Amino acid sequence: GAGVSQSPSNKVTEKGKDVELRCDPISGHTALYWYRQSLGQGLEFLIYFQGNSAPDKSGLPSDRFSAERTGGSVSTLTIQRTQQEDSAVYLCASSLVGGGARETQYFGPGTRLLVL
Amino acid sequence: QQQVKQSPQSLIVQKGGIPIINCAYENTAFDYFPWYQQFPGKGPALLIAIRPDVSEKKEGRFTISFNKSAKQFSLHIMDSQPGDSATYFCAAEPGNQFYFGTGTSLTVIP
């Protein structure tokens, strides 16, 4: 079936504006993850959703970052009052179960965000 | 604080060579160690993974060596090909969250 999809693929915004990034996980996957990939910094965990449980927000870098997952499927990552240091590739991944099941995470192609 | 330290940052080998990428960790709660491969413009994809109860795992030309006492693990690519040119990330998981290394950019010269 279809893999994880993300939109937009690229986003250029001005400092101070809000942006929304969308992730469509693989159908049937209950776990969804957001990561940030900055040059030379690897993948930085942001947030994790597992079914109907409260999300693990421990990786969100500031209160300008928030995410929601509607109906246990699509997720939106929102960055308010964007700063230049927010420029990065934002990756979404999903897995069938998550939560220590040692399952493969399937990544989307990412959204490349540039804050001018 | 980087939970998983990866080296080298970049690596260039000739076709047929055996590039080796190393990772180290401190947290003994980590008990699952995957490697991901990422091509330009794509998201990372699982390549191979190991649990600490074994010292080596092979899948095709890819081998993970694991040293539990040293808290180190490495990826070896046998008979490397230009198509293996990509960025490789090691990761470690204690539960519901992955900690990734900073990545190694591998270039295999024809």
mmCIF file of C-alpha atoms in Angstrom:
data_model
loop_
_atom_site.group_PDB
_atom_site.id
_atom_site.type_symbol
_atom_site.label_atom_id
_atom_site.label_comp_id
_atom_site.label_asym_id
_atom_site.label_seq_id
_atom_site.Cartn_x
_atom_site.Cartn_y
_atom_site.Cartn_z
ATOM 1 C CA GLY A 1 0.000 0.000 0.000
ATOM 2 C CA ALA A 2 0.958 3.658 0.066
ATOM 3 C CA GLY A 3 3.739 4.782 2.335
ATOM 4 C CA VAL A 4 3.869 7.715 4.709
ATOM 5 C CA SER A 5 3.141 10.957 2.921
ATOM 6 C CA GLN A 6 3.929 14.482 4.029
ATOM 7 C CA SER A 7 2.910 17.881 2.770
ATOM 8 C CA PRO A 8 4.053 20.300 1.710
ATOM 9 C CA SER A 9 7.348 18.916 0.467
ATOM 10 C CA ASN A 10 8.925 22.366 0.757
ATOM 11 C CA LYS A 11 7.878 25.426 2.713
ATOM 12 C CA VAL A 12 9.456 28.858 2.740
ATOM 13 C CA THR A 13 8.139 31.303 5.303
ATOM 14 C CA GLU A 14 9.061 34.557 6.911
ATOM 15 C CA LYS A 15 10.278 34.832 10.474
ATOM 16 C CA GLY A 16 7.370 35.244 12.859
ATOM 17 C CA LYS A 17 4.790 33.462 10.706
ATOM 18 C CA ASP A 18 3.032 30.244 11.729
ATOM 19 C CA VAL A 19 3.364 27.066 9.671
ATOM 20 C CA GLU A 20 1.494 23.766 9.591
ATOM 21 C CA LEU A 21 3.058 20.549 8.393
ATOM 22 C CA ARG A 22 0.925 17.528 7.591
ATOM 23 C CA CYS A 23 1.605 13.804 7.875
ATOM 24 C CA ASP A 24 -0.519 10.955 6.541
ATOM 25 C CA PRO A 25 0.701 7.709 8.114
ATOM 26 C CA ILE A 26 0.389 4.259 6.631
ATOM 27 C CA SER A 27 -3.179 3.046 6.992
ATOM 28 C CA GLY A 28 -3.620 0.931 10.108
ATOM 29 C CA HIS A 29 -0.482 2.187 11.844
ATOM 30 C CA THR A 30 -1.313 3.251 15.374
ATOM 31 C CA ALA A 31 2.028 4.871 16.233
ATOM 32 C CA LEU A 32 3.168 8.150 14.700
ATOM 33 C CA TYR A 33 6.396 10.055 15.300
ATOM 34 C CA TRP A 34 7.698 13.483 14.349
ATOM 35 C CA TYR A 35 11.427 14.185 14.010
ATOM 36 C CA ARG A 36 13.483 17.179 13.023
ATOM 37 C CA GLN A 37 16.570 16.715 10.872
ATOM 38 C CA SER A 38 19.047 19.557 10.924
ATOM 39 C CA LEU A 39 22.336 19.621 9.049
ATOM 40 C CA GLY A 40 24.936 17.759 11.063
ATOM 41 C CA GLN A 41 22.517 17.082 13.913
ATOM 42 C CA GLY A 42 20.971 13.787 12.931
ATOM 43 C CA LEU A 43 17.346 13.100 13.694
ATOM 44 C CA GLU A 44 15.891 14.817 16.728
ATOM 45 C CA PHE A 45 12.797 13.256 18.276
ATOM 46 C CA LEU A 46 9.936 15.728 18.695
ATOM 47 C CA ILE A 47 6.704 13.942 19.599
ATOM 48 C CA TYR A 48 5.120 10.477 19.596
ATOM 49 C CA PHE A 49 1.467 9.477 19.311
ATOM 50 C CA GLN A 50 0.276 5.991 20.235
ATOM 51 C CA GLY A 51 -3.354 5.186 19.581
ATOM 52 C CA ASN A 52 -5.630 7.156 21.875
ATOM 53 C CA SER A 53 -3.010 7.632 24.580
ATOM 54 C CA ALA A 54 -1.710 11.035 25.571
ATOM 55 C CA PRO A 55 1.188 11.927 23.258
ATOM 56 C CA ASP A 56 4.791 11.917 24.426
ATOM 57 C CA LYS A 57 5.759 15.559 23.901
ATOM 58 C CA SER A 58 9.114 15.324 25.631
ATOM 59 C CA GLY A 59 11.090 16.218 22.502
ATOM 60 C CA LEU A 60 9.313 19.431 21.566
ATOM 61 C CA PRO A 61 11.960 22.188 21.759
ATOM 62 C CA SER A 62 9.680 25.003 22.868
ATOM 63 C CA ASP A 63 6.055 25.931 23.425
ATOM 64 C CA ARG A 64 5.973 27.323 19.889
ATOM 65 C CA PHE A 65 5.787 23.715 18.709
ATOM 66 C CA SER A 66 2.621 21.665 18.966
ATOM 67 C CA ALA A 67 1.128 18.676 17.232
ATOM 68 C CA GLU A 68 -2.176 16.925 17.052
ATOM 69 C CA ARG A 69 -3.442 13.738 15.560
ATOM 70 C CA THR A 70 -7.051 13.643 14.491
ATOM 71 C CA GLY A 71 -9.015 10.417 14.421
ATOM 72 C CA GLY A 72 -5.913 8.392 15.095
ATOM 73 C CA SER A 73 -4.660 9.000 11.575
ATOM 74 C CA VAL A 74 -3.516 12.304 10.070
ATOM 75 C CA SER A 75 -1.195 14.456 12.153
ATOM 76 C CA THR A 76 -0.366 18.135 11.954
ATOM 77 C CA LEU A 77 2.767 19.719 13.388
ATOM 78 C CA THR A 78 2.361 23.439 14.004
ATOM 79 C CA ILE A 79 5.193 25.869 14.560
ATOM 80 C CA GLN A 80 4.110 29.288 15.791
ATOM 81 C CA ARG A 81 6.122 32.483 15.370
ATOM 82 C CA THR A 82 8.788 30.688 13.348
ATOM 83 C CA GLN A 83 12.446 31.507 13.912
ATOM 84 C CA GLN A 84 15.379 31.022 11.559
ATOM 85 C CA GLU A 85 16.708 28.194 13.732
ATOM 86 C CA ASP A 86 13.508 26.272 12.966
ATOM 87 C CA SER A 87 14.781 25.757 9.410
ATOM 88 C CA ALA A 88 15.206 22.002 8.981
ATOM 89 C CA VAL A 89 13.657 18.935 7.434
ATOM 90 C CA TYR A 90 10.685 17.705 9.448
ATOM 91 C CA LEU A 91 10.178 13.959 9.152
ATOM 92 C CA CYS A 92 7.158 11.925 10.086
ATOM 93 C CA ALA A 93 7.240 8.178 10.689
ATOM 94 C CA SER A 94 4.645 5.588 11.550
ATOM 95 C CA SER A 95 4.734 2.041 12.853
ATOM 96 C CA LEU A 96 2.127 -0.624 13.294
ATOM 97 C CA VAL A 97 2.084 -0.716 17.076
ATOM 98 C CA GLY A 98 4.962 1.231 18.604
ATOM 99 C CA GLY A 99 5.503 1.431 22.337
ATOM 100 C CA GLY A 100 8.510 -0.819 22.698
ATOM 101 C CA ALA A 101 7.392 -3.417 20.194
ATOM 102 C CA ARG A 102 10.686 -2.907 18.381
ATOM 103 C CA GLU A 103 8.839 -2.327 15.181
ATOM 104 C CA THR A 104 10.150 -0.727 12.058
ATOM 105 C CA GLN A 105 9.396 2.946 11.688
ATOM 106 C CA TYR A 106 8.442 3.914 8.153
ATOM 107 C CA PHE A 107 9.466 7.436 7.289
ATOM 108 C CA GLY A 108 7.883 9.925 4.951
ATOM 109 C CA PRO A 109 9.982 12.028 2.561
ATOM 110 C CA GLY A 110 9.932 15.010 4.903
ATOM 111 C CA THR A 111 8.992 18.674 4.679
ATOM 112 C CA ARG A 112 11.883 21.037 4.070
ATOM 113 C CA LEU A 113 11.189 24.227 6.019
ATOM 114 C CA LEU A 114 13.145 27.401 5.378
ATOM 115 C CA VAL A 115 12.527 30.400 7.597
ATOM 116 C CA LEU A 116 13.820 33.629 6.113
ATOM 117 C CA GLN B 1 23.303 15.829 24.901
ATOM 118 C CA GLN B 2 23.866 13.286 22.159
ATOM 119 C CA GLN B 3 22.646 9.902 23.410
ATOM 120 C CA VAL B 4 24.211 8.018 20.505
ATOM 121 C CA LYS B 5 27.582 9.114 19.143
ATOM 122 C CA GLN B 6 28.314 8.210 15.522
ATOM 123 C CA SER B 7 31.523 8.397 13.507
ATOM 124 C CA PRO B 8 32.864 9.222 11.034
ATOM 125 C CA GLN B 9 30.788 12.121 9.743
ATOM 126 C CA SER B 10 31.709 11.240 6.172
ATOM 127 C CA LEU B 11 33.395 8.370 4.426
ATOM 128 C CA ILE B 12 34.679 7.814 0.903
ATOM 129 C CA VAL B 13 35.616 4.344 -0.325
ATOM 130 C CA GLN B 14 36.345 2.686 -3.624
ATOM 131 C CA LYS B 15 33.892 0.211 -5.076
ATOM 132 C CA GLY B 16 34.450 -3.167 -3.438
ATOM 133 C CA GLY B 17 35.802 -1.636 -0.247
ATOM 134 C CA ILE B 18 34.370 -2.271 3.223
ATOM 135 C CA PRO B 19 33.230 0.954 4.871
ATOM 136 C CA ILE B 20 32.769 0.763 8.634
ATOM 137 C CA ILE B 21 30.565 3.128 10.596
ATOM 138 C CA ASN B 22 30.787 3.184 14.372
ATOM 139 C CA CYS B 23 28.336 4.121 17.091
ATOM 140 C CA ALA B 24 28.606 4.310 20.857
ATOM 141 C CA TYR B 25 26.058 4.794 23.618
ATOM 142 C CA GLU B 26 25.987 5.173 27.397
ATOM 143 C CA ASN B 27 22.462 4.310 28.454
ATOM 144 C CA THR B 28 22.305 0.629 29.380
ATOM 145 C CA ALA B 29 18.511 0.757 29.022
ATOM 146 C CA PHE B 30 18.940 0.764 25.253
ATOM 147 C CA ASP B 31 18.085 -2.671 23.963
ATOM 148 C CA TYR B 32 17.394 -2.336 20.278
ATOM 149 C CA PHE B 33 19.837 -0.940 17.741
ATOM 150 C CA PRO B 34 18.629 -0.293 14.184
ATOM 151 C CA TRP B 35 20.516 1.214 11.274
ATOM 152 C CA TYR B 36 18.727 3.409 8.774
ATOM 153 C CA GLN B 37 19.751 4.320 5.237
ATOM 154 C CA GLN B 38 18.719 7.625 3.705
ATOM 155 C CA PHE B 39 19.015 8.671 0.076
ATOM 156 C CA PRO B 40 18.860 12.360 -0.899
ATOM 157 C CA GLY B 41 15.320 13.699 -0.854
ATOM 158 C CA LYS B 42 13.962 10.598 0.843
ATOM 159 C CA GLY B 43 13.136 9.668 4.399
ATOM 160 C CA PRO B 44 15.315 7.152 6.255
ATOM 161 C CA ALA B 45 14.531 3.474 5.730
ATOM 162 C CA LEU B 46 15.359 0.597 8.047
ATOM 163 C CA LEU B 47 18.402 -1.324 6.825
ATOM 164 C CA ILE B 48 19.209 -3.811 9.572
ATOM 165 C CA ALA B 49 18.771 -4.048 13.335
ATOM 166 C CA ILE B 50 20.256 -5.978 16.239
ATOM 167 C CA ARG B 51 19.414 -6.762 19.844
ATOM 168 C CA PRO B 52 22.143 -6.932 22.503
ATOM 169 C CA ASP B 53 21.801 -10.668 23.056
ATOM 170 C CA VAL B 54 23.799 -11.340 19.865
ATOM 171 C CA SER B 55 27.215 -10.062 18.833
ATOM 172 C CA GLU B 56 26.722 -10.048 15.085
ATOM 173 C CA LYS B 57 23.954 -9.985 12.529
ATOM 174 C CA LYS B 58 24.273 -10.269 8.756
ATOM 175 C CA GLU B 59 21.764 -9.409 6.083
ATOM 176 C CA GLY B 60 23.169 -9.661 2.599
ATOM 177 C CA ARG B 61 26.197 -7.387 2.336
ATOM 178 C CA PHE B 62 25.365 -5.550 5.571
ATOM 179 C CA THR B 63 26.693 -6.691 8.960
ATOM 180 C CA ILE B 64 26.194 -5.248 12.420
ATOM 181 C CA SER B 65 28.822 -6.008 15.031
ATOM 182 C CA PHE B 66 27.755 -5.410 18.628
ATOM 183 C CA ASN B 67 29.986 -5.130 21.702
ATOM 184 C CA LYS B 68 27.732 -4.968 24.738
ATOM 185 C CA SER B 69 30.501 -4.508 27.301
ATOM 186 C CA ALA B 70 31.983 -1.594 25.364
ATOM 187 C CA LYS B 71 28.536 -0.222 24.506
ATOM 188 C CA GLN B 72 29.537 0.063 20.883
ATOM 189 C CA PHE B 73 28.120 -1.210 17.627
ATOM 190 C CA SER B 74 29.164 -0.839 14.038
ATOM 191 C CA LEU B 75 27.894 -1.303 10.502
ATOM 192 C CA HIS B 76 30.068 -2.987 7.897
ATOM 193 C CA ILE B 77 29.165 -2.944 4.206
ATOM 194 C CA MET B 78 30.836 -5.736 2.285
ATOM 195 C CA ASP B 79 31.741 -5.326 -1.391
ATOM 196 C CA SER B 80 30.395 -1.769 -1.378
ATOM 197 C CA GLN B 81 28.732 -0.478 -4.538
ATOM 198 C CA PRO B 82 28.096 3.045 -5.854
ATOM 199 C CA GLY B 83 24.404 2.447 -5.147
ATOM 200 C CA ASP B 84 25.256 2.232 -1.440
ATOM 201 C CA SER B 85 26.146 5.925 -1.475
ATOM 202 C CA ALA B 86 23.772 7.415 1.087
ATOM 203 C CA THR B 87 23.620 8.726 4.622
ATOM 204 C CA TYR B 88 23.555 6.078 7.329
ATOM 205 C CA PHE B 89 22.110 6.617 10.790
ATOM 206 C CA CYS B 90 22.510 4.371 13.781
ATOM 207 C CA ALA B 91 19.858 4.481 16.463
ATOM 208 C CA ALA B 92 19.118 3.074 19.882
ATOM 209 C CA GLU B 93 15.818 2.503 21.591
ATOM 210 C CA PRO B 94 14.967 1.979 25.262
ATOM 211 C CA GLY B 95 11.228 1.861 24.671
ATOM 212 C CA ASN B 96 8.947 4.087 22.684
ATOM 213 C CA GLN B 97 11.542 6.592 21.493
ATOM 214 C CA PHE B 98 14.473 6.291 19.143
ATOM 215 C CA TYR B 99 17.711 8.176 19.684
ATOM 216 C CA PHE B 100 19.578 8.668 16.432
ATOM 217 C CA GLY B 101 23.228 9.278 15.698
ATOM 218 C CA THR B 102 24.254 12.321 13.675
ATOM 219 C CA GLY B 103 24.663 10.342 10.467
ATOM 220 C CA THR B 104 27.499 9.289 8.189
ATOM 221 C CA SER B 105 27.593 10.363 4.572
ATOM 222 C CA LEU B 106 29.012 7.477 2.548
ATOM 223 C CA THR B 107 30.310 7.884 -0.989
ATOM 224 C CA VAL B 108 31.341 4.803 -2.946
ATOM 225 C CA ILE B 109 33.512 5.710 -5.922
ATOM 226 C CA PRO B 110 33.073 3.523 -9.029
#
